[in-house]
XYZ file of C-alpha atoms in Angstrom:
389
model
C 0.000 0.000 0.000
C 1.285 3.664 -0.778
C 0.739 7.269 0.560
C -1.600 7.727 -2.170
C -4.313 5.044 -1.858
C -4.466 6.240 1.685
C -4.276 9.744 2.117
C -7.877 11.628 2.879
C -10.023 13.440 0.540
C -8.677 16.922 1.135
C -5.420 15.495 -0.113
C -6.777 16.507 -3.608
C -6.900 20.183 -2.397
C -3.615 22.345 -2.879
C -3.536 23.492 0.455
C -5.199 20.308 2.197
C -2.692 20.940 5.421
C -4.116 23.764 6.103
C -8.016 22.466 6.763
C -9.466 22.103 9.996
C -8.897 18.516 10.095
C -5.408 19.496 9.774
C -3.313 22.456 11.265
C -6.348 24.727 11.609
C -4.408 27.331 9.463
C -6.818 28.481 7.202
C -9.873 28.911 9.303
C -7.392 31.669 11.137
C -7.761 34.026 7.356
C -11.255 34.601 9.545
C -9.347 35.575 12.429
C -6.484 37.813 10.621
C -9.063 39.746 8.737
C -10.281 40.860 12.441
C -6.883 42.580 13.219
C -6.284 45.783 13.763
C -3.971 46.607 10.983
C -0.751 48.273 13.373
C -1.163 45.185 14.717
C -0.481 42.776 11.587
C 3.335 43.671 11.174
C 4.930 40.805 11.925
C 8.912 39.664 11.429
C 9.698 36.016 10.200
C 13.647 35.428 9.609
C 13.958 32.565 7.263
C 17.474 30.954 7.499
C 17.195 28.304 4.634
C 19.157 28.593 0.937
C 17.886 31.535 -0.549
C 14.457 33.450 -1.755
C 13.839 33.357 -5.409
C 11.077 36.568 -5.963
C 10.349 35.758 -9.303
C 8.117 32.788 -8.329
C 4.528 33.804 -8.505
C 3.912 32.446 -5.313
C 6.856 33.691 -3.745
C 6.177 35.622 -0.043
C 4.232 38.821 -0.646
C 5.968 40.798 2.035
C 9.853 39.077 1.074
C 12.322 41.810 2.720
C 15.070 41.083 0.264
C 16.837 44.833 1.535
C 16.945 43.350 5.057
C 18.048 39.763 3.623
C 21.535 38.808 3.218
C 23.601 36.004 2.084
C 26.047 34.614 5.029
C 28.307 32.184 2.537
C 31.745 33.033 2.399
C 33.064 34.601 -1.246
C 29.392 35.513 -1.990
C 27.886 38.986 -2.161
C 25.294 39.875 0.271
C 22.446 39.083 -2.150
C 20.024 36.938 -0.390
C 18.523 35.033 -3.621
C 19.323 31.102 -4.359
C 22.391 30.999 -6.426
C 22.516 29.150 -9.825
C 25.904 27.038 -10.480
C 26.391 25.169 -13.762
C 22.877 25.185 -14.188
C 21.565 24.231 -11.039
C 20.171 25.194 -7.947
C 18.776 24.373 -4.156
C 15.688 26.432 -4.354
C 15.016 24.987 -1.097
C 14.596 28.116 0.529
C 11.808 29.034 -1.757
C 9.871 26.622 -1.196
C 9.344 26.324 2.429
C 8.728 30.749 2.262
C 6.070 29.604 -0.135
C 5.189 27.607 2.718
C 5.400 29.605 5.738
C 3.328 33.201 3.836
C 3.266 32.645 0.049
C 0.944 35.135 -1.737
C -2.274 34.301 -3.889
C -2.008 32.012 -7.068
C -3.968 30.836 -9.405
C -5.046 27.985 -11.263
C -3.048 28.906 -14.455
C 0.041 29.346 -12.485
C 1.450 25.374 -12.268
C -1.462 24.516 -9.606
C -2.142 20.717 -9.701
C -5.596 21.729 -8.952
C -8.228 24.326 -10.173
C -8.701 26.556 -7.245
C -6.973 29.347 -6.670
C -5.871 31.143 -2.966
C -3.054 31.977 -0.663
C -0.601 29.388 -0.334
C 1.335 30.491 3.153
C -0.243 30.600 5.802
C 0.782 34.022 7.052
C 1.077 35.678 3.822
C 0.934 39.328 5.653
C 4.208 38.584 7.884
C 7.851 40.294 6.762
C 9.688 37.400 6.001
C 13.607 37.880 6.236
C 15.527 35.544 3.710
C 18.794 34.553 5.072
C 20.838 32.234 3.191
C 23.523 29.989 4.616
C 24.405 27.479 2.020
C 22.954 25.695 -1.022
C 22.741 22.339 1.119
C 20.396 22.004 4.047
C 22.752 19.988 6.353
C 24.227 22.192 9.511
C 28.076 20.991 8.993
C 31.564 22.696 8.385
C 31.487 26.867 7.210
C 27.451 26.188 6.994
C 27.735 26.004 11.153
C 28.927 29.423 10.892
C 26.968 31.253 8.259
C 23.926 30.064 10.402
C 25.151 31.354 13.570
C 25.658 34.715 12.077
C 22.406 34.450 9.924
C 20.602 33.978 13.803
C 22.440 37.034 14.834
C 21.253 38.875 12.014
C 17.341 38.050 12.510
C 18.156 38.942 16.365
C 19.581 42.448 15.330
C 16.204 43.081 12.781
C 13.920 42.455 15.944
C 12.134 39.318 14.063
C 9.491 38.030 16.511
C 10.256 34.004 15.012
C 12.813 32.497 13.529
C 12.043 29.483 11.505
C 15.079 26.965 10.245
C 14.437 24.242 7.955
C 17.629 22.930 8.627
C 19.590 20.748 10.874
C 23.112 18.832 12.260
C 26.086 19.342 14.132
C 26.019 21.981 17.678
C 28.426 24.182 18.335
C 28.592 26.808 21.345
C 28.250 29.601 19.117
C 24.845 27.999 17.840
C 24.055 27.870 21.575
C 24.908 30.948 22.424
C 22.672 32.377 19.474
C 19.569 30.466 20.531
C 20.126 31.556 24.104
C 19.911 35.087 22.946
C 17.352 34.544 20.839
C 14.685 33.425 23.376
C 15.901 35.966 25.832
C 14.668 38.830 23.969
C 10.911 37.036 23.354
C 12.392 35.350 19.988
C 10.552 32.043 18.843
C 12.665 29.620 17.355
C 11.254 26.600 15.585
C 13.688 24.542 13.528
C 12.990 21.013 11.660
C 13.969 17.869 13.782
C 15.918 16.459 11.123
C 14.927 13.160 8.594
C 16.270 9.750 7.976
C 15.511 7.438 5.437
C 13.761 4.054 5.792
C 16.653 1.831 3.828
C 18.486 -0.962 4.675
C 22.005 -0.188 5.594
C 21.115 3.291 6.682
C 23.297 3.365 9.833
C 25.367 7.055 9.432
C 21.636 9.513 9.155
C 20.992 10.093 12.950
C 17.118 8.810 13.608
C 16.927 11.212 16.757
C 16.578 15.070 16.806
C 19.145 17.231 15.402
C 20.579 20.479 16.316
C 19.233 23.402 16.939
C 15.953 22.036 17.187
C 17.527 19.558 19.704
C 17.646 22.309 22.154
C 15.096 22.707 24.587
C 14.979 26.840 23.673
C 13.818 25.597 20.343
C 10.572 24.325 19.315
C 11.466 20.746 17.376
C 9.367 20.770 14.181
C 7.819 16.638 13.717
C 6.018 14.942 11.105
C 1.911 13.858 10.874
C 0.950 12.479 7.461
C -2.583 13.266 5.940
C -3.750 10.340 6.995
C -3.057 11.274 10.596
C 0.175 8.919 11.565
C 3.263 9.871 12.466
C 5.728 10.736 9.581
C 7.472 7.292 10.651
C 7.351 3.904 8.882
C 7.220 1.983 11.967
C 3.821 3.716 13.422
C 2.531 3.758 10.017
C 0.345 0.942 9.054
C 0.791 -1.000 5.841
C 2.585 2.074 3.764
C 5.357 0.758 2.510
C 6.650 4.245 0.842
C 5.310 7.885 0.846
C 4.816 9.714 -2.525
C 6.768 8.516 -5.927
C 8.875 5.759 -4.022
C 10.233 8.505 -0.865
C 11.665 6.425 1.603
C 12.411 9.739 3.941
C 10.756 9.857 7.415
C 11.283 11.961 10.253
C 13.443 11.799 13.164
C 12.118 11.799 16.885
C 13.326 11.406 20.317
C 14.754 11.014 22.579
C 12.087 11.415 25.132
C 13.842 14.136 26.677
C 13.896 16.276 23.620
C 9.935 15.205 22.461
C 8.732 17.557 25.634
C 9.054 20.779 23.522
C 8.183 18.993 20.072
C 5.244 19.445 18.068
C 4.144 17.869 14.764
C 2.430 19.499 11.444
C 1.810 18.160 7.998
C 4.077 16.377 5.643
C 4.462 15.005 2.851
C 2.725 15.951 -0.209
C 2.232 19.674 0.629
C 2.469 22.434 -1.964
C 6.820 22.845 -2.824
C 6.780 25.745 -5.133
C 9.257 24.457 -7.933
C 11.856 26.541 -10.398
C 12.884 24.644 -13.497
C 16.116 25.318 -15.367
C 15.597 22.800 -17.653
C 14.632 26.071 -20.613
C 16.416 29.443 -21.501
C 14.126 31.016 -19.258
C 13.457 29.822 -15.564
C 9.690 27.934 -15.521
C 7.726 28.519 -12.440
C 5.521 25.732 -10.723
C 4.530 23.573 -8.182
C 4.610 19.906 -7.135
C 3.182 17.799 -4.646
C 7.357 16.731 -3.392
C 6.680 18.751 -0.081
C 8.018 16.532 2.425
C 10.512 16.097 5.281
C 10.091 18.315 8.493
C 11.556 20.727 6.499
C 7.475 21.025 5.800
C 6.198 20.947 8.582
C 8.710 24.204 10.356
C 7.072 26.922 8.765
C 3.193 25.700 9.489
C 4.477 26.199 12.971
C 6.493 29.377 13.094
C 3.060 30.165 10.913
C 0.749 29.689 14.098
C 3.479 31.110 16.793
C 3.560 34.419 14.217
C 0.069 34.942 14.276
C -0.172 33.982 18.249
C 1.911 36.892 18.710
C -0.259 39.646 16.218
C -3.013 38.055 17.741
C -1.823 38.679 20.887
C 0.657 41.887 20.686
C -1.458 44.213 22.762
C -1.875 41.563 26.033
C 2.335 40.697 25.684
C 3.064 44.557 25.817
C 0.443 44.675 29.093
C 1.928 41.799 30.593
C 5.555 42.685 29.911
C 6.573 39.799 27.685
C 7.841 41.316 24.930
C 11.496 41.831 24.260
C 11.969 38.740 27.398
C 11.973 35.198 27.325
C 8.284 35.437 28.621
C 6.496 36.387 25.041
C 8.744 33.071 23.549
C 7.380 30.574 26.163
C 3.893 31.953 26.329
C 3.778 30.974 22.549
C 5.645 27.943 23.040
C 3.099 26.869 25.998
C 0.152 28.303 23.847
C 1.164 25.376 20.699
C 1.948 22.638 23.055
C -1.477 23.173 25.593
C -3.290 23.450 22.193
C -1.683 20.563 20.252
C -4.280 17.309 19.742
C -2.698 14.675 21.272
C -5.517 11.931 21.471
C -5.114 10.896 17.598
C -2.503 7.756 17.850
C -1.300 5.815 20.266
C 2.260 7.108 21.068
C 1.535 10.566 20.902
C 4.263 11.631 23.224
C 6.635 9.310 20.952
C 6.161 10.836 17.669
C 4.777 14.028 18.262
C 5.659 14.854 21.720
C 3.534 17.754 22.813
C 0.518 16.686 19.602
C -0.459 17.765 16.239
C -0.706 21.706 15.495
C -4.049 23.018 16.002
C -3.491 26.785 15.333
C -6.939 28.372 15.713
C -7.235 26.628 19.336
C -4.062 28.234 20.023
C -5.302 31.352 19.905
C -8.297 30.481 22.225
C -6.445 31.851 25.336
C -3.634 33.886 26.029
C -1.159 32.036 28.302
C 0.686 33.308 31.005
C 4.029 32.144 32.219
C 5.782 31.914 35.584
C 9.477 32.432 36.275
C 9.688 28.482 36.831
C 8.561 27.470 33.417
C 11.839 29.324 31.794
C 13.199 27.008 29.473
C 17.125 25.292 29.797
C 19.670 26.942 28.430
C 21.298 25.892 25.562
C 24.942 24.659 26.046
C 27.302 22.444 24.650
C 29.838 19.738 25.380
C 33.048 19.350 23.783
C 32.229 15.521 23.102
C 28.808 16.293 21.933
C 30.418 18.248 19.711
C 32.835 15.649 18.250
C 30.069 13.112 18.260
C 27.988 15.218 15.632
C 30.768 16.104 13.450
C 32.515 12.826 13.459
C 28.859 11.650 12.089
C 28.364 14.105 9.660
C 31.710 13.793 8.545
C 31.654 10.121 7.768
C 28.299 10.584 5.570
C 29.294 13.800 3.471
């Protein structure tokens, strides 16, 4: 049995994710409309491989002047970069995402309606690009640290990182910061593959999203399992053959976890095949990479939703506006779906609109750990990642 013959109804929709039976996300359009509009701005840094504007669906609010490119030899230019014809566009597709703008049904759709892809299509997203790959190893451990710096500096109320591998203490030190001054930082949890022989891919969480400062981005599948072969039930591969799943655990780690949808979401899609650049989309969404900017999605609008009552309480600019969105997601999160919830999904499934039900207030004891690193942690990841790249 494959993904296909089991996925639900909606899974025919472009945006199916983003129904009520899913994340919640679009029933909160309702709720953004209601808004005061001083209250909509909104700052997402996006540390991935790049923006690509051209692409119709490409975020409608992309701050390519605050943007900036972080690898080494390259200008400051935060667009993907094409090399001997090819390119990671990566980065555009989880923007597309996290607050793409309207398309329509002309415009590569593999359906006939037309809407806004993102689900916070309103926010300021910040493209900062680290690297054409997505895996946190080598000079790419250092273009992110300073790319994390950078969306500190430009006062972005989330951070979200479709990337993961290796800690270092400068990482940790730039995650501590981050949540001090009301940051929220989601990041991916990392994916393995579902292969025989597949022994060097690490199966738990990676870094940053390892840390407990960080909200670790899981995997639900439309037909409302874990993004894991072993709790799924008869699939034997997800779309077109993918053997990719995500990682979990360990238990430890799954406390500040929480899951959204993946695979076979919208992945907006450039191809170089022709003398000019084709723009489109496919239905390859997949890996946590996914699922990272539903969430940073929900803890965004939390905080528009929301501004007015932070400000009141005090919360903003401390580590008190981060954790009352963090504990807003994980109270909300539906949990009763599958048996080893805490498992796969640790705090549950996204349910954005209940998230916004209540504003949550946080005591000095519910401060998340620090983020710190060991020198033999340390060697442990990059010995890893150096024996599989």
């Amino acid at each position: 049995m494959n993904f296909e013959v089991l996925a639900a109804p909606q899974q025919n929709i472009f945006d199916w994710y983003k129904k009520d039976e899913y994340t919640q996300l679009e029933s909160l359009h309702e709720v953004e409309s209601k808004i005061d509009a001083q209250l909509r701005n909104v700052r997402i840094g996006h540390i991935d491989t790049g923006c690509w504007p051209d692409h119709p669906a490409s975020p409608v609010r992309l701050m390519i002047d605050l943007g900036m490119s972080f690898v080494k030899g390259e200008t400051k230019d935060p667009k993907v970069r094409i090399k001997n014809g090819k390119a990671n566009f990566h980065g555009l597709s989880t923007s597309v995402i996290l607050a793409g703008g309207m398309v329509g049904p002309n415009e590569g759709r593999y359906d006939q309606n037309s809407g806004e892809v993102g689900a916070i299509p309103f926010a300021e997203i910040v493209p900062l690009r680290i690297g054409d790959e997505v895996f946190l190893i080598q000079g790419r451990l250092d273009a992110f640290v300073q790319a994390m710096y950078r969306a500190i500096d430009l006062q972005c109320d989330v951070i979200s990182i479709s990337m993961g591998g290796a800690p270092t203490r400068k990482m940790a030190e730039a995650i501590n910061l981050a949540y001090e001054k009301g940051i929220v930082v989601v990041a991916a949890a990392g994916n393995n593959f579902n292969v025989p022989l597949d022994i060097f891919v690490p199966e738990e969480v990676v870094y940053p999203s390892r840390f407990d400062r960080v909200i670790t981005a899981v995997g639900a599948t439309a037909n409302q399992h874990p993004y894991d072969f072993d709790a799924q039930k008869g699939v034997k591969s997800f779309p077109n053959g993918e053997q990719m799943q995500g990682n979990s655990g360990p238990a430890s780690v799954m406390k500040t976890a929480i899951a959204a949808y993946t695979p076979n979401v919208p992945w907006a899609t450039v191809s170089l095949e022709e003398t000019d650049p084709k723009y489109s989309f496919s239905r390859r969404g997949g890996g946590t990479s996914s699922a990272t900017p539903q969430i940073a999605a929900a803890a965004a609008l939390y905080i528009v939703y929301y501004r007015n009552q932070l400000i009141a309480e005090g919360y903003n600019d401390t580590w008190k506006q981060a954790e009352s969105v963090r504990q807003a997601l994980f109270s909300s999160a539906d949990s009763k779906k599958i048996p080893e919830s805490k498992k796969y999904y640790g705090n549950g499934v996204l349910q954005a609109k209940k998230a916004l039900s209540k504003f949550i207030k946080v005591t000095d004891d519910q401060k998340a750990e620090r983020a710190k690193v060991s020198d033999s942690l340390i060697g442990e990841f990059i010995a890893l990642y150096t024996n599989l790249f």
